[in-house]
XYZ file of C-alpha atoms in Angstrom:
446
model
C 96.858 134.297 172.424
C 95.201 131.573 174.018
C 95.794 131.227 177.754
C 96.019 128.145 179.688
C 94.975 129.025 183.567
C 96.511 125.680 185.068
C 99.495 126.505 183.695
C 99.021 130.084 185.111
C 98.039 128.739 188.718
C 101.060 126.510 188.494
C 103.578 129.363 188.211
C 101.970 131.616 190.528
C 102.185 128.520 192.769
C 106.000 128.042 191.919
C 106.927 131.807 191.808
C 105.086 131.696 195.885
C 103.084 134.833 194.623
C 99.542 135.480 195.258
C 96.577 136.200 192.958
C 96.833 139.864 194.097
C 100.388 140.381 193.955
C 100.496 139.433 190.350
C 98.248 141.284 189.399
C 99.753 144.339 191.137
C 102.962 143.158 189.212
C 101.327 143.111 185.906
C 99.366 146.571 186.483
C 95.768 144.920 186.055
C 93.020 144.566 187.806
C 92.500 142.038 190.144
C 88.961 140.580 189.044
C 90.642 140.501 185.362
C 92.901 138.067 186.684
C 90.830 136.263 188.792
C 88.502 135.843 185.762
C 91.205 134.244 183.752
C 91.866 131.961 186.520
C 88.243 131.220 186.898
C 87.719 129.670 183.678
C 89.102 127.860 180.949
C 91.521 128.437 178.322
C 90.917 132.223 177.314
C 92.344 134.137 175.070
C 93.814 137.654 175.779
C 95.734 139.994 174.025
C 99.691 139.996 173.729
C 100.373 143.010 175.716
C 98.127 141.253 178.722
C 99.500 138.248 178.588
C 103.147 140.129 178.266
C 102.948 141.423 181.627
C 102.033 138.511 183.330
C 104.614 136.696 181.754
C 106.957 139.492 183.103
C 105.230 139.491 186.674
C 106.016 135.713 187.188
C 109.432 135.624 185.693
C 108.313 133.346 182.524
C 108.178 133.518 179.071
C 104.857 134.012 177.274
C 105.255 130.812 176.162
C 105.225 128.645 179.198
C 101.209 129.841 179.574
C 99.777 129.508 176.668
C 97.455 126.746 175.659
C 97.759 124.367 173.424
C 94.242 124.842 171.697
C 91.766 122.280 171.527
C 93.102 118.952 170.307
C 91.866 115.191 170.052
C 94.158 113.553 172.285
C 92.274 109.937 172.107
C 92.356 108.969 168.901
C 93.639 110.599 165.275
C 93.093 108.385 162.407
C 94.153 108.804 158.838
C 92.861 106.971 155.332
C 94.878 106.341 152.757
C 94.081 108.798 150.280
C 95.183 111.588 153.047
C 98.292 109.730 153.125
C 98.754 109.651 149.560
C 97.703 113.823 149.493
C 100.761 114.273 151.973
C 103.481 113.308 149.207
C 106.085 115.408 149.051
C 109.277 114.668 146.869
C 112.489 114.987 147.870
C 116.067 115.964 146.042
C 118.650 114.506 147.317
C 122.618 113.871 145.202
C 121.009 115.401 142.500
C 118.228 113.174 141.638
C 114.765 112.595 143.176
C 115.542 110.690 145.659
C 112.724 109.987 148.366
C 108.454 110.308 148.479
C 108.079 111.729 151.914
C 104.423 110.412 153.333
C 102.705 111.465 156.729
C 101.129 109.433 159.323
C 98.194 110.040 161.327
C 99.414 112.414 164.406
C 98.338 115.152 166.516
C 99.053 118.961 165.685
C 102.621 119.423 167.337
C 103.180 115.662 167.653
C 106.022 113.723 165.806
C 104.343 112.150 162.980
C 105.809 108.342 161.440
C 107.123 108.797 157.551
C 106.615 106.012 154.683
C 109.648 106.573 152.515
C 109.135 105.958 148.610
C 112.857 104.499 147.916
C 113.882 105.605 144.150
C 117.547 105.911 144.895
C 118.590 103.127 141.766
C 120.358 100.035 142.921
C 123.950 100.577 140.711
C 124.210 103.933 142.726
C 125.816 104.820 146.149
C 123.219 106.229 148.085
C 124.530 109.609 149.634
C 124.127 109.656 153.586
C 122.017 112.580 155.442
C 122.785 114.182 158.676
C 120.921 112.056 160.701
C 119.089 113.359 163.862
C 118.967 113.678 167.733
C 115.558 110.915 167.783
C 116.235 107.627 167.341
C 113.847 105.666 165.195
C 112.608 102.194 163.655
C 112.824 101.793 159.953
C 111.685 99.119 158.224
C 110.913 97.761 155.060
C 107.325 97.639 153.300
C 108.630 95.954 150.272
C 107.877 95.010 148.176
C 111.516 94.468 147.092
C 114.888 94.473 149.127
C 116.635 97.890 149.740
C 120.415 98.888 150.490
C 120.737 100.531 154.020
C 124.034 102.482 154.396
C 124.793 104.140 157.517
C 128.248 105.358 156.988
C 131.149 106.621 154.711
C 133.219 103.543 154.572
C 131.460 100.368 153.380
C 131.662 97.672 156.146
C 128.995 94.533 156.846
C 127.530 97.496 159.600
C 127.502 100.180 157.251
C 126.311 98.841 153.931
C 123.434 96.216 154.783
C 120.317 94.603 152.602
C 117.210 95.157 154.555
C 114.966 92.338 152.855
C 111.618 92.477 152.332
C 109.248 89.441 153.262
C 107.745 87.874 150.265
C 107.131 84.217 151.580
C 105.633 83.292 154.724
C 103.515 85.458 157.686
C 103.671 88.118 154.731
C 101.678 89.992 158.149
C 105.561 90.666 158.846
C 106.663 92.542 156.187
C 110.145 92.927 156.283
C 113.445 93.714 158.194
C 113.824 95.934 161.070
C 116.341 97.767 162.318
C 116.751 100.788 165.471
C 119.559 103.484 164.950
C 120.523 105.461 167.525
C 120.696 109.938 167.461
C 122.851 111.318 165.006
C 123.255 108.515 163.112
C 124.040 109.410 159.557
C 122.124 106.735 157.273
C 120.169 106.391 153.401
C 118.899 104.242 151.265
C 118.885 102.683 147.613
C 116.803 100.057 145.888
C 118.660 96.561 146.164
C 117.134 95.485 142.850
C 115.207 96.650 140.128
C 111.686 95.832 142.433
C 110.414 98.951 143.720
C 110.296 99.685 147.665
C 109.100 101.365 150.705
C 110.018 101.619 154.378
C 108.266 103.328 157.368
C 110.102 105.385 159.525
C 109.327 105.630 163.147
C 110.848 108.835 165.144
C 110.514 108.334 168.571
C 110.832 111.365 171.012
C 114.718 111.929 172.823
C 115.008 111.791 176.079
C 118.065 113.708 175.619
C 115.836 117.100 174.030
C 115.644 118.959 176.962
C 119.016 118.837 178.275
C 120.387 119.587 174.869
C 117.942 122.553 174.254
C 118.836 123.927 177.782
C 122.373 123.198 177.261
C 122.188 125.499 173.916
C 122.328 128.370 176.246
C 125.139 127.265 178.745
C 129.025 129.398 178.374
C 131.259 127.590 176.393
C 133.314 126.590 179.338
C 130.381 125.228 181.012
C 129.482 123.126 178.051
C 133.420 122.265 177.685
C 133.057 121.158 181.166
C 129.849 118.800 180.695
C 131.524 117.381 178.417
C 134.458 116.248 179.997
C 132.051 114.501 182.749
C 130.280 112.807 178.770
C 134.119 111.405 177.681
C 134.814 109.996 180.819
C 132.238 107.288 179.987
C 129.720 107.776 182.722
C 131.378 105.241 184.667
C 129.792 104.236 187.874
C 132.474 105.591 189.682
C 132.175 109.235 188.093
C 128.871 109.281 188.362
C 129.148 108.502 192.363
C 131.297 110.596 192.727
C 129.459 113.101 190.780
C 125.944 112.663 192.648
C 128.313 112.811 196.390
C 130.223 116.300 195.588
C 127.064 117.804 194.545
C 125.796 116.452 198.204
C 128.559 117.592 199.967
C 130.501 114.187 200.359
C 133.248 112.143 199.139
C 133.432 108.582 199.113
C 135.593 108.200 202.778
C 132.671 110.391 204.160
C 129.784 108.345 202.123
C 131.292 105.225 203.622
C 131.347 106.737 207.250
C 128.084 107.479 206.534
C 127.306 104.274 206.111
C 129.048 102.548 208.168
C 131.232 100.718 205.691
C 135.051 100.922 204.922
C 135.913 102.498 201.773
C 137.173 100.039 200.551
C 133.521 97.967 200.537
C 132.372 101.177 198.888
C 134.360 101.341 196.279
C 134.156 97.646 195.744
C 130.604 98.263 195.219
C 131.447 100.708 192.716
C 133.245 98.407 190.810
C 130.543 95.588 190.325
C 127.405 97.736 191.150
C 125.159 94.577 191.055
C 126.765 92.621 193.636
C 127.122 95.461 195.195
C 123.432 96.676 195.503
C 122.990 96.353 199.174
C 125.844 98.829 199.808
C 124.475 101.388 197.253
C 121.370 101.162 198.274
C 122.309 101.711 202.592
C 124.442 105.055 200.875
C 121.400 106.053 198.530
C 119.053 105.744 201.600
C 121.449 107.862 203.927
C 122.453 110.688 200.815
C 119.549 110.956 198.906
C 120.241 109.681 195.457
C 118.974 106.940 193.185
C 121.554 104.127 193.146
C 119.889 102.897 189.708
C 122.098 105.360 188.242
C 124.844 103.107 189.343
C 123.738 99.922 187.224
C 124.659 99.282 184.216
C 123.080 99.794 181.569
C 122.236 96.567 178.891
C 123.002 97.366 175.596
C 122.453 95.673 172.068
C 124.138 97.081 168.824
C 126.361 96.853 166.226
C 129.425 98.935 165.676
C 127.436 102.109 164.907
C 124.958 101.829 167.366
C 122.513 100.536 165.171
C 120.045 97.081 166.606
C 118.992 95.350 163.601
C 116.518 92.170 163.392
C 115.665 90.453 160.296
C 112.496 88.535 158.928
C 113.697 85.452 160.320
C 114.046 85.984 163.668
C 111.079 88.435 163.454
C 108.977 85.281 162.792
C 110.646 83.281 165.602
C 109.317 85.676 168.108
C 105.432 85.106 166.763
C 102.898 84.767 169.879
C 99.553 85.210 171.133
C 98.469 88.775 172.599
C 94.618 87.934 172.961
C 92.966 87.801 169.837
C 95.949 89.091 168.290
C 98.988 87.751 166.631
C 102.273 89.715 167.209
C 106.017 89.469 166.631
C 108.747 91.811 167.666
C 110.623 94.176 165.309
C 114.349 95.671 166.072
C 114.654 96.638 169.448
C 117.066 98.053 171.948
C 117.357 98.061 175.831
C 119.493 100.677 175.800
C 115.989 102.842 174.144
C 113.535 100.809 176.228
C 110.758 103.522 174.792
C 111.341 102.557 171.488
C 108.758 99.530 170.522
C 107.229 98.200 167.045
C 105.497 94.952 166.945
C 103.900 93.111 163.764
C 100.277 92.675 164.518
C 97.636 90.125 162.699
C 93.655 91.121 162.885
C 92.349 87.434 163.074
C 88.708 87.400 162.238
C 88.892 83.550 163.765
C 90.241 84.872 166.733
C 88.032 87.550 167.486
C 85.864 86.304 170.506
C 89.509 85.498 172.824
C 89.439 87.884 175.439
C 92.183 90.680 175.451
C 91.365 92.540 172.390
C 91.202 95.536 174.302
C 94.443 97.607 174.218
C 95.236 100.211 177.063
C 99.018 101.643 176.399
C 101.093 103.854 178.791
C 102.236 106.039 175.847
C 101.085 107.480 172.457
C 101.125 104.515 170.126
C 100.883 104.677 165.792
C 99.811 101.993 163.484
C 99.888 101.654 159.817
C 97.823 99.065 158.381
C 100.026 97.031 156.609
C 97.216 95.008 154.438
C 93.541 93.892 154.594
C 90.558 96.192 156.310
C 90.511 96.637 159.612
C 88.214 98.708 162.138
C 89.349 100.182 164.878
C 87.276 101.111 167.818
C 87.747 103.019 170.883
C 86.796 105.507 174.344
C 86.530 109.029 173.058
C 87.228 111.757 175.058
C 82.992 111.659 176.766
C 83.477 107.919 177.426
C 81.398 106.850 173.983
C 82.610 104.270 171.926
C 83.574 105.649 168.435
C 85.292 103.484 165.290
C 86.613 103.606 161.942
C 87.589 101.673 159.230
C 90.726 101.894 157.571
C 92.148 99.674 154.446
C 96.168 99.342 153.634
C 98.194 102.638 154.469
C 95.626 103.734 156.983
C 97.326 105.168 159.639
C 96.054 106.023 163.641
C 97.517 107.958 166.729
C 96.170 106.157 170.111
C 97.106 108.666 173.063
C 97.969 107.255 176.329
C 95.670 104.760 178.128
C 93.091 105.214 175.743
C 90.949 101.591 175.234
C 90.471 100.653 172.290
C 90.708 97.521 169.615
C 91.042 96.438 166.557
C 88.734 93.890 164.158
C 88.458 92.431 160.856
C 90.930 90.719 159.020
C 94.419 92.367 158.248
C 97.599 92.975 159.273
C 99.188 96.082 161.314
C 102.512 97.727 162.019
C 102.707 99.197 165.926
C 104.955 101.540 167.040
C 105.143 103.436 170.294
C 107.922 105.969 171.591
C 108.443 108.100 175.019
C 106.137 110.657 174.598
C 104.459 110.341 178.184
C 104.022 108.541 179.881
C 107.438 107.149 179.178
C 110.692 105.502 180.809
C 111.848 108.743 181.944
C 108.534 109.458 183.647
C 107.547 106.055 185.216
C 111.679 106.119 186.850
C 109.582 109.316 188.352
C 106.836 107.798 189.271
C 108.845 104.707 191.239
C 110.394 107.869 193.523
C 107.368 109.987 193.784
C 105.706 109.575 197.241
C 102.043 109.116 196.941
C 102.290 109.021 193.040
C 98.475 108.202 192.880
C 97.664 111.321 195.109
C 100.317 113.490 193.268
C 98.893 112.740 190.091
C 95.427 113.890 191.405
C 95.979 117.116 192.836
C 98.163 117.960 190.062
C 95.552 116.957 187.401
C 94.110 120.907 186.248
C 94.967 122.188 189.724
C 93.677 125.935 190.029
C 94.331 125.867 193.820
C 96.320 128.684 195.672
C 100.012 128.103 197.081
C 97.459 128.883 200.302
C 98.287 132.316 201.915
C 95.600 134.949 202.327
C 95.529 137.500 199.749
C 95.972 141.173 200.532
């Protein structure tokens, strides 16, 4: 197994054990460990790696190493697209080509969709799934989205493809939210495709951790989830677990209880008096606002080729327009992008993003070039269902004359991390020291 040592250094920090104690726990000797925390990634054999594990309380898991992987830049031509087809059954008939963007090993990879569910038949809905995603349609002809049993104008929808003007912006868009069962069928006897972006949950971790909680502590959780996550439960939530209530939060505070639970009941006029109780508890009164929401009546945010075009504007060189969005899944973003070889000398071509972003070329050939992983400037060209994974605040830009879909999603740094980084003290400093950190918890060995 391949052995990360930062990830071993971090646990030995966390566990407040020393270099020589762990090894003591694990029965080996203590230059073989100070070896593996001397170098890089090494690997070692299961039983090794085993006992370490066991002395520090962990699974094997948490110290492994990912291997060696490209995290700048993972492009994709077309024919590899094409070689990723996979067909799939669905209702009896063939019902779906499943394609494969360009992604990292162990990232989530955008699907293109072949749609070959006929047009004078129901499509039959899937499961859906915990991410939410953007779909939309490639054309070239108009599909049927249904996201439901009963047909309604929410649940049974024409997602139109763009055949007429800005043809740069394709088609319809539309977000759905987790676990939102949904298909599709042709709308016409014109064949079509869609892309579908998966964008990392926020809600994975709690609901892998929560796979291992007692049924009554899961019934209980969920109790807290059907109330609503009102502001007031979640006050009164974040006080019990600090040892107040809300007459001793306002004491605190110096305010009646009455002003408190005024505040509680129109948090954003009340933001001076959340913030004096967050500063004197300890909690986040953020958690307190409400959240801004956009959707339909099953959670799905849906924008069409229209009002796609209406949102057209300059980004540099570039010319973008939004797709579906939703606040309420601020890392969820896909923008229509134009390559305009006119345009190419405006400054701003460069593009630095806080998290992973994927683009399909949509049309035309385009060249994308960028900061490798030494600092040198690398590029390729990639025609119409090209495909590219740009990690995190990697430069790079894009030239020639096309047209490009851009998606992004939370997978770091994302909204969940930068609320982190807004309460972090000394973020810059934090991020530093914590950057492949090999150093002690500080106590003298022996």
């Amino acid at each position: 197994m391949l052995v990360d040592p930062f990830k071993v250094a971090h646990w030995m920090n966390a566990r407040k054990h020393t270099a020589t104690q762990v090894a003591e726990l694990a029965g080996v000797p203590g230059e073989e460990l100070t070896g593996l925390l001397g170098g890089g990634i090494a690997e070692v054999d299961d039983a090794l790696l085993g006992r370490i594990a066991l002395a520090l309380r962990v699974d094997p898991a948490q110290l492994c190493a990912q291997g060696a992987r490209d995290l700048t830049v993972v492009h994709q031509t077309a024919d590899a697209l094409a070689a990723t087809c996979r067909p799939i059954q669905r209702d009896g008939i063939h019902f779906y080509n499943y394609y494969s963007m360009a992604a990292p090993p162990g990232r989530v990879a955008p699907v293109i969709l072949d749609i070959l569910c006929p047009a004078d038949r129901l499509p039959a809905l899937n499961n859906g799934h915990l991410e939410p995603a953007i779909t939309v349609n490639l054309g070239p002809g108009d599909i049927h989205g249904r996201w439901g049993p009963e047909l309604t104008p929410q649940t049974w929808q024409v997602l139109h493809a763009n055949p007429g003007d800005d043809p740069w912006i394709v088609g319809d868009s539309y977000v759905e939210p987790s676990y939102c069962p949904h298909s599709y069928s042709l709308a016409g006897a014109a064949p079509a495709r869609i892309v579908s972006y998966t964008g990392q949950s926020n809600m994975a971790p709690v609901i892998e951790e929560a796979n291992a909680w007692s049924d009554s502590a899961y019934a209980r959780y969920l109790e807290l989830l059907d109330g609503g996550l009102s502001p007031g439960d979640l006050l009164d939530l974040l006080l019990a677990r600090r040892g107040y209530q809300r007459s001793s939060a306002a004491e605190a505070i110096g305010v009646d209880p009455a002003a408190l639970d005024k505040a509680v009941s129109d948090p954003v006029a009340g933001i001076p008096v959340l913030r004096a109780l967050a500063r004197t508890v300890g909690l986040d009164y953020r958690l307190l606002l409400p959240a801004e929401r956009s959707h339909d009546a099953v959670g799905k945010s849906y924008r069409d080729v229209p009002d796609a075009r209406a949102s057209r504007r300059r980004l540099g060189p570039y010319e973008v327009a939004s797709m579906a969005s939703a606040p309420h899944l601020p890392d969820l973003t896909g923008l229509y992008l134009r390559v305009d070889p006119d345009a190419a000398e405006l400054p701003g071509a460069d593009l630095v993003e806080p998290a992973e972003s994927h683009y399909l070329v949509a049309g035309g050939e385009l060249t994308l070039d960028w900061d490798d992983a030494q600092g040198q400037r690398q590029s390729t060209t990639l025609s119409a269902d090209g495909s590219a994974w740009v990690g995190p605040f990697v430069r790079h830009r894009w030239s020639g004359d096309g047209a490009l879909l851009k998606f992004g999603s939370g997978s770091h740094v994302g909204y969940l991390d930068l609320v982190e980084l807004t309460n972090t003290y000394a973020p810059a400093a934090t991020a530093r020291r914590g950057r492949r950190d090999l150093s002690s918890w500080g106590y003298d060995e022996g």
